[in-house]
């Protein structure tokens, strides 16, 4: 694989190794495991060698489980939303709440965002989670409004792959408008790395959201 590093093209060599001793597995399975080992270092920016072991196999199985079960986890309510208050230092009052996802699985148990978010991002399925979190936050805001309590804005995280997988601006605005919630009560958080990777594109998307308010 040839990549540009520091302005210079470099040929990166990544090797996966499976030690099939004694020859207990068919050669095709051994090759598959060697490829799994190689794929485990595909994000590295240097050449390298990776040896297949049980840890790599566990990571592959976790990845497959998360991808295969994200729809069911949303449908069955395995993914819970927790709200982290953001407090103003000047007066100690809550000015915002960040909606955070936790996956409480009947088979795997508690899974933190570090377990499932990178996998869903790479598979371009994170938009399903982000829209689910948005919907839960909207339900909360409707309940607060119904009982006459003061509502603070809800902060929702968006991933770069959300913009690649669907028209995330339209999906968000459509859900917010359908629930009759003011746009002022939603804060969409976009990381600097997302904006920096394609500034003009992200500027256009943010402009679209502003026009819908």
GROMACS .gro file of C-alpha atoms in nm:
model
  213
    1UNK     CA    1   0.000   0.000   0.000
    2UNK     CA    2   0.139   0.339  -0.101
    3UNK     CA    3   0.059   0.639   0.120
    4UNK     CA    4   0.174   0.999   0.138
    5UNK     CA    5   0.349   1.065   0.469
    6UNK     CA    6   0.500   1.405   0.536
    7UNK     CA    7   0.454   1.498   0.171
    8UNK     CA    8   0.652   1.197   0.050
    9UNK     CA    9   0.515   0.876  -0.098
   10UNK     CA   10   0.613   0.571   0.101
   11UNK     CA   11   0.539   0.206   0.037
   12UNK     CA   12   0.391   0.054   0.352
   13UNK     CA   13   0.414  -0.321   0.400
   14UNK     CA   14   0.180  -0.487   0.647
   15UNK     CA   15   0.206  -0.859   0.708
   16UNK     CA   16  -0.032  -1.092   0.891
   17UNK     CA   17   0.099  -1.425   1.022
   18UNK     CA   18  -0.080  -1.733   1.147
   19UNK     CA   19   0.142  -2.006   1.292
   20UNK     CA   20  -0.026  -2.325   1.177
   21UNK     CA   21   0.187  -2.568   1.378
   22UNK     CA   22   0.104  -2.850   1.385
   23UNK     CA   23  -0.098  -2.824   1.067
   24UNK     CA   24  -0.431  -2.840   1.247
   25UNK     CA   25  -0.628  -2.617   1.011
   26UNK     CA   26  -0.697  -2.625   0.640
   27UNK     CA   27  -0.474  -2.385   0.450
   28UNK     CA   28  -0.773  -2.165   0.353
   29UNK     CA   29  -0.865  -2.111   0.719
   30UNK     CA   30  -0.502  -2.042   0.808
   31UNK     CA   31  -0.489  -1.778   0.530
   32UNK     CA   32  -0.811  -1.621   0.656
   33UNK     CA   33  -0.662  -1.587   1.004
   34UNK     CA   34  -0.342  -1.439   0.863
   35UNK     CA   35  -0.555  -1.179   0.682
   36UNK     CA   36  -0.742  -1.102   1.006
   37UNK     CA   37  -0.407  -1.041   1.173
   38UNK     CA   38  -0.300  -0.813   0.888
   39UNK     CA   39  -0.627  -0.618   0.898
   40UNK     CA   40  -0.574  -0.552   1.269
   41UNK     CA   41  -0.289  -0.311   1.184
   42UNK     CA   42  -0.439  -0.154   0.873
   43UNK     CA   43  -0.482   0.180   1.049
   44UNK     CA   44  -0.115   0.202   1.141
   45UNK     CA   45   0.091   0.457   0.949
   46UNK     CA   46   0.399   0.237   0.950
   47UNK     CA   47   0.493  -0.100   0.809
   48UNK     CA   48   0.455  -0.389   1.049
   49UNK     CA   49   0.390  -0.755   1.121
   50UNK     CA   50   0.094  -0.886   1.322
   51UNK     CA   51   0.062  -1.239   1.455
   52UNK     CA   52  -0.281  -1.394   1.489
   53UNK     CA   53  -0.382  -1.477   1.846
   54UNK     CA   54  -0.693  -1.522   2.059
   55UNK     CA   55  -0.713  -1.150   2.133
   56UNK     CA   56  -0.744  -1.065   1.764
   57UNK     CA   57  -1.011  -1.331   1.723
   58UNK     CA   58  -1.204  -1.188   2.019
   59UNK     CA   59  -1.191  -0.841   1.861
   60UNK     CA   60  -1.325  -0.977   1.532
   61UNK     CA   61  -1.608  -1.157   1.709
   62UNK     CA   62  -1.695  -0.842   1.906
   63UNK     CA   63  -1.701  -0.640   1.585
   64UNK     CA   64  -1.928  -0.891   1.414
   65UNK     CA   65  -2.159  -0.906   1.716
   66UNK     CA   66  -2.199  -0.528   1.736
   67UNK     CA   67  -2.263  -0.486   1.364
   68UNK     CA   68  -2.511  -0.775   1.358
   69UNK     CA   69  -2.702  -0.658   1.666
   70UNK     CA   70  -2.715  -0.277   1.645
   71UNK     CA   71  -3.070  -0.280   1.504
   72UNK     CA   72  -3.190  -0.524   1.769
   73UNK     CA   73  -3.013  -0.331   2.045
   74UNK     CA   74  -3.202  -0.016   1.944
   75UNK     CA   75  -3.532  -0.199   1.901
   76UNK     CA   76  -3.509  -0.387   2.231
   77UNK     CA   77  -3.383  -0.090   2.434
   78UNK     CA   78  -3.043  -0.240   2.517
   79UNK     CA   79  -2.890   0.100   2.444
   80UNK     CA   80  -2.957   0.341   2.728
   81UNK     CA   81  -2.917   0.718   2.719
   82UNK     CA   82  -2.750   0.892   3.011
   83UNK     CA   83  -2.744   1.269   3.043
   84UNK     CA   84  -2.430   1.441   3.166
   85UNK     CA   85  -2.503   1.792   3.296
   86UNK     CA   86  -2.288   2.081   3.181
   87UNK     CA   87  -2.267   2.336   3.463
   88UNK     CA   88  -2.189   2.709   3.439
   89UNK     CA   89  -1.892   2.783   3.665
   90UNK     CA   90  -2.013   3.138   3.734
   91UNK     CA   91  -2.337   3.036   3.910
   92UNK     CA   92  -2.340   2.655   3.934
   93UNK     CA   93  -2.654   2.618   3.721
   94UNK     CA   94  -2.703   2.348   3.458
   95UNK     CA   95  -2.695   2.513   3.114
   96UNK     CA   96  -2.687   2.204   2.892
   97UNK     CA   97  -2.693   1.824   2.904
   98UNK     CA   98  -2.491   1.589   2.687
   99UNK     CA   99  -2.673   1.274   2.577
  100UNK     CA  100  -2.442   0.971   2.605
  101UNK     CA  101  -2.502   0.613   2.491
  102UNK     CA  102  -2.436   0.300   2.696
  103UNK     CA  103  -2.502  -0.049   2.559
  104UNK     CA  104  -2.627  -0.291   2.825
  105UNK     CA  105  -2.632  -0.622   2.640
  106UNK     CA  106  -2.808  -0.939   2.762
  107UNK     CA  107  -2.517  -1.149   2.634
  108UNK     CA  108  -2.207  -0.927   2.652
  109UNK     CA  109  -2.311  -0.721   2.954
  110UNK     CA  110  -2.217  -0.354   2.986
  111UNK     CA  111  -2.037  -0.212   2.683
  112UNK     CA  112  -1.889   0.137   2.694
  113UNK     CA  113  -1.887   0.373   2.393
  114UNK     CA  114  -1.523   0.283   2.339
  115UNK     CA  115  -1.638  -0.073   2.265
  116UNK     CA  116  -1.903  -0.004   2.003
  117UNK     CA  117  -1.876   0.350   1.865
  118UNK     CA  118  -1.549   0.303   1.667
  119UNK     CA  119  -1.686  -0.021   1.519
  120UNK     CA  120  -2.014   0.143   1.414
  121UNK     CA  121  -1.824   0.441   1.270
  122UNK     CA  122  -1.602   0.220   1.057
  123UNK     CA  123  -1.904   0.020   0.937
  124UNK     CA  124  -2.087   0.348   0.862
  125UNK     CA  125  -2.373   0.245   1.092
  126UNK     CA  126  -2.320   0.508   1.361
  127UNK     CA  127  -2.599   0.723   1.211
  128UNK     CA  128  -2.850   0.469   1.345
  129UNK     CA  129  -2.721   0.519   1.698
  130UNK     CA  130  -2.697   0.898   1.668
  131UNK     CA  131  -3.054   0.930   1.539
  132UNK     CA  132  -3.177   0.700   1.816
  133UNK     CA  133  -3.006   0.917   2.077
  134UNK     CA  134  -3.166   1.223   1.918
  135UNK     CA  135  -3.511   1.063   1.935
  136UNK     CA  136  -3.467   0.978   2.303
  137UNK     CA  137  -3.358   1.334   2.379
  138UNK     CA  138  -3.663   1.469   2.197
  139UNK     CA  139  -3.891   1.243   2.402
  140UNK     CA  140  -3.730   1.376   2.719
  141UNK     CA  141  -3.781   1.737   2.609
  142UNK     CA  142  -4.147   1.669   2.529
  143UNK     CA  143  -4.201   1.518   2.874
  144UNK     CA  144  -4.032   1.814   3.045
  145UNK     CA  145  -4.247   2.057   2.846
  146UNK     CA  146  -4.564   1.862   2.926
  147UNK     CA  147  -4.512   1.882   3.303
  148UNK     CA  148  -4.413   2.248   3.283
  149UNK     CA  149  -4.051   2.217   3.395
  150UNK     CA  150  -3.760   2.425   3.269
  151UNK     CA  151  -3.577   2.255   2.982
  152UNK     CA  152  -3.211   2.305   2.901
  153UNK     CA  153  -3.060   2.228   2.559
  154UNK     CA  154  -2.967   1.867   2.485
  155UNK     CA  155  -2.628   1.804   2.325
  156UNK     CA  156  -2.607   1.529   2.060
  157UNK     CA  157  -2.281   1.405   1.908
  158UNK     CA  158  -2.253   1.355   1.533
  159UNK     CA  159  -1.993   1.145   1.353
  160UNK     CA  160  -1.826   1.215   1.020
  161UNK     CA  161  -1.977   0.895   0.879
  162UNK     CA  162  -2.327   1.027   0.958
  163UNK     CA  163  -2.280   1.275   0.674
  164UNK     CA  164  -2.161   0.999   0.443
  165UNK     CA  165  -2.430   0.742   0.526
  166UNK     CA  166  -2.737   0.965   0.490
  167UNK     CA  167  -2.859   1.324   0.467
  168UNK     CA  168  -2.810   1.370   0.840
  169UNK     CA  169  -2.913   1.738   0.835
  170UNK     CA  170  -3.252   1.651   0.685
  171UNK     CA  171  -3.295   1.351   0.916
  172UNK     CA  172  -3.229   1.559   1.227
  173UNK     CA  173  -3.440   1.859   1.124
  174UNK     CA  174  -3.731   1.638   1.020
  175UNK     CA  175  -3.741   1.463   1.357
  176UNK     CA  176  -3.707   1.784   1.556
  177UNK     CA  177  -3.981   1.961   1.357
  178UNK     CA  178  -4.215   1.660   1.379
  179UNK     CA  179  -4.197   1.672   1.758
  180UNK     CA  180  -4.254   2.047   1.766
  181UNK     CA  181  -3.932   2.109   1.956
  182UNK     CA  182  -3.749   2.441   1.918
  183UNK     CA  183  -3.414   2.409   1.742
  184UNK     CA  184  -3.268   2.618   2.025
  185UNK     CA  185  -3.308   2.319   2.256
  186UNK     CA  186  -3.075   2.096   2.051
  187UNK     CA  187  -2.699   2.135   2.033
  188UNK     CA  188  -2.534   1.923   1.765
  189UNK     CA  189  -2.169   1.861   1.849
  190UNK     CA  190  -1.930   1.812   1.557
  191UNK     CA  191  -1.566   1.745   1.638
  192UNK     CA  192  -1.286   1.961   1.500
  193UNK     CA  193  -1.142   1.664   1.313
  194UNK     CA  194  -1.470   1.628   1.121
  195UNK     CA  195  -1.479   1.995   1.023
  196UNK     CA  196  -1.111   2.012   0.942
  197UNK     CA  197  -1.117   1.715   0.706
  198UNK     CA  198  -1.349   1.898   0.463
  199UNK     CA  199  -1.418   2.251   0.587
  200UNK     CA  200  -1.622   2.374   0.292
  201UNK     CA  201  -1.849   2.070   0.293
  202UNK     CA  202  -1.915   2.095   0.666
  203UNK     CA  203  -1.972   2.472   0.638
  204UNK     CA  204  -2.240   2.403   0.377
  205UNK     CA  205  -2.411   2.140   0.597
  206UNK     CA  206  -2.413   2.369   0.899
  207UNK     CA  207  -2.558   2.643   0.681
  208UNK     CA  208  -2.839   2.409   0.573
  209UNK     CA  209  -2.924   2.339   0.936
  210UNK     CA  210  -2.932   2.711   1.018
  211UNK     CA  211  -3.173   2.780   0.731
  212UNK     CA  212  -3.416   2.520   0.868
  213UNK     CA  213  -3.455   2.695   1.202
   0.00000   0.00000   0.00000
